[in-house]
Amino acid sequence: MSPSPLNPDQLAAVEALVRAGRLRRTSADPNRAKRFLSQCQDGLSQVAAITSSNIRYNVAYDAAHDVGEAMLAAYGLRTRTGPGQHAALGELLEIIFDAPPPSLAARHYDAMRTGRNDLRYKANPVGSAQADLAVRSATTLLSAAMGRM
């Protein structure tokens, strides 16, 4: 399971994240990428049965995050430990999925991250429309990731 090569602009953007200390290089791990994509599929396959908007939103966020982890593994990258890991993963999603429709889903990941943090740390609930959009975004990212593998 080898991903499609990144174009020169994408490579330069990834290198900028590495130089900035947001990502670090490691060996590509296709099996890890495959496991994360499988985990994403599993979560999304269950989401239709969930009636709580908050829980659907969390499952969708986790699924989108799994796509990011899969892309990190596939391209031989890891986030640095500490604050900003999820934001750096979102930046990578935007670099890799740079054309619509997945680019819109990748950009939405950061809003999902903020919504998830508001839900987790401030107990601010999300509505059904937000949860539906999060599920659509995660599904789009999964489809795009599968297309790159």
Coordinates of C-alpha atoms in Angstrom, one line a residue:
M1 CA 0.0 0.0 0.0
S2 CA 2.0 2.9 -1.3
P3 CA 0.5 6.4 -1.6
S4 CA 0.5 8.5 -4.7
P5 CA 3.5 10.7 -4.8
L6 CA 3.2 14.3 -3.6
N7 CA 3.7 17.0 -6.2
P8 CA 6.5 19.6 -5.8
D9 CA 4.2 22.2 -4.0
Q10 CA 3.0 19.5 -1.6
L11 CA 6.5 18.3 -0.9
A12 CA 7.6 21.9 -0.2
A13 CA 4.7 22.5 2.2
V14 CA 5.4 19.2 4.0
E15 CA 9.1 20.2 4.3
A16 CA 8.1 23.5 5.7
L17 CA 6.1 21.7 8.5
V18 CA 9.1 19.5 9.2
R19 CA 11.5 22.5 9.4
A20 CA 9.0 24.3 11.7
G21 CA 9.1 21.3 14.0
R22 CA 5.4 20.6 13.4
L23 CA 6.1 17.2 11.8
R24 CA 9.1 14.8 11.9
R25 CA 10.2 12.2 9.4
T26 CA 10.1 8.5 10.1
S27 CA 9.9 5.3 8.0
A28 CA 6.7 4.9 6.0
D29 CA 4.5 2.3 7.6
P30 CA 1.9 1.0 5.1
N31 CA 0.4 -1.4 7.6
R32 CA -0.2 1.3 10.1
A33 CA -1.8 3.4 7.4
K34 CA -4.0 0.5 6.5
R35 CA -5.0 0.0 10.1
F36 CA -6.0 3.6 10.5
L37 CA -8.1 3.6 7.3
S38 CA -9.8 0.4 8.5
Q39 CA -10.5 2.0 11.9
C40 CA -11.9 5.0 10.1
Q41 CA -14.2 2.8 7.9
D42 CA -15.4 1.0 11.0
G43 CA -16.4 4.2 12.8
L44 CA -18.1 5.6 9.8
S45 CA -20.0 2.3 9.2
Q46 CA -21.5 2.6 12.7
V47 CA -22.4 6.3 12.6
A48 CA -25.8 6.0 11.0
A49 CA -27.1 4.0 14.0
I50 CA -26.0 6.8 16.5
T51 CA -28.8 9.1 17.4
S52 CA -26.8 11.6 19.6
S53 CA -25.4 14.5 17.6
N54 CA -22.6 14.9 20.0
I55 CA -21.5 11.2 19.7
R56 CA -21.9 11.2 15.9
Y57 CA -19.7 14.3 15.8
N58 CA -17.0 12.7 17.9
V59 CA -17.1 9.5 15.8
A60 CA -16.8 11.6 12.6
Y61 CA -14.0 13.7 14.1
D62 CA -12.1 10.5 15.1
A63 CA -12.6 9.1 11.7
A64 CA -11.2 12.2 10.0
H65 CA -8.3 12.1 12.5
D66 CA -7.7 8.5 11.5
V67 CA -7.4 9.5 7.9
G68 CA -4.8 12.0 8.9
E69 CA -2.9 9.4 10.9
A70 CA -3.1 7.1 7.9
M71 CA -1.6 9.8 5.7
L72 CA 1.2 10.5 8.2
A73 CA 2.1 6.8 8.3
A74 CA 1.8 6.4 4.5
Y75 CA 4.2 9.3 3.8
G76 CA 6.6 8.5 6.6
L77 CA 5.7 11.4 8.9
R78 CA 4.7 11.8 12.6
T79 CA 3.5 14.7 14.5
R80 CA 5.7 16.1 17.3
T81 CA 4.6 15.3 20.8
G82 CA 2.9 18.1 22.7
P83 CA 0.4 20.8 22.0
G84 CA -0.6 21.4 18.4
Q85 CA -0.5 17.7 17.2
H86 CA -4.0 17.7 15.9
A87 CA -3.6 21.1 14.3
A88 CA -0.5 19.9 12.5
L89 CA -2.4 16.8 11.3
G90 CA -5.0 19.1 9.9
E91 CA -2.4 21.1 8.1
L92 CA -1.1 17.9 6.5
L93 CA -4.6 17.0 5.4
E94 CA -4.9 20.4 3.6
I95 CA -1.6 19.8 1.9
I96 CA -2.4 16.3 0.7
F97 CA -6.0 16.9 -0.3
D98 CA -5.5 20.2 -2.1
A99 CA -8.3 20.0 -4.7
P100 CA -12.1 20.0 -4.3
P101 CA -14.1 18.2 -3.0
P102 CA -11.6 16.7 -0.5
S103 CA -9.9 20.0 0.0
L104 CA -13.1 21.4 1.4
A105 CA -13.3 18.4 3.8
A106 CA -9.6 18.9 4.8
R107 CA -10.2 22.6 5.6
H108 CA -13.3 21.6 7.6
Y109 CA -11.1 19.3 9.8
D110 CA -9.9 22.3 11.7
A111 CA -13.4 23.5 12.4
M112 CA -14.2 19.9 13.5
R113 CA -11.2 20.0 15.8
T114 CA -12.4 23.2 17.4
G115 CA -15.9 21.9 17.7
R116 CA -14.6 18.7 19.3
N117 CA -12.5 20.7 21.8
D118 CA -15.6 22.9 22.6
L119 CA -17.6 19.7 23.2
R120 CA -14.9 18.0 25.2
Y121 CA -13.6 20.8 27.3
K122 CA -16.5 23.3 27.5
A123 CA -19.4 20.9 27.2
N124 CA -20.8 22.9 24.3
P125 CA -23.1 20.6 22.4
V126 CA -23.2 20.3 18.6
G127 CA -26.3 20.3 16.5
S128 CA -27.5 17.7 14.1
A129 CA -26.4 19.7 11.1
Q130 CA -22.9 20.1 12.4
A131 CA -22.7 16.3 13.1
D132 CA -24.0 15.6 9.6
L133 CA -21.4 17.9 8.0
A134 CA -18.7 16.3 10.1
V135 CA -19.8 12.8 8.9
R136 CA -19.8 14.0 5.3
S137 CA -16.3 15.5 5.7
A138 CA -14.9 12.4 7.2
T139 CA -16.4 10.2 4.5
T140 CA -15.0 12.5 1.8
L141 CA -11.5 12.3 3.4
L142 CA -11.7 8.6 3.6
S143 CA -12.7 8.3 0.0
A144 CA -9.9 10.6 -1.0
A145 CA -7.3 8.7 1.1
M146 CA -8.4 5.4 -0.4
G147 CA -7.9 7.0 -3.8
R148 CA -4.3 7.9 -2.9
M149 CA -3.4 4.5 -1.7

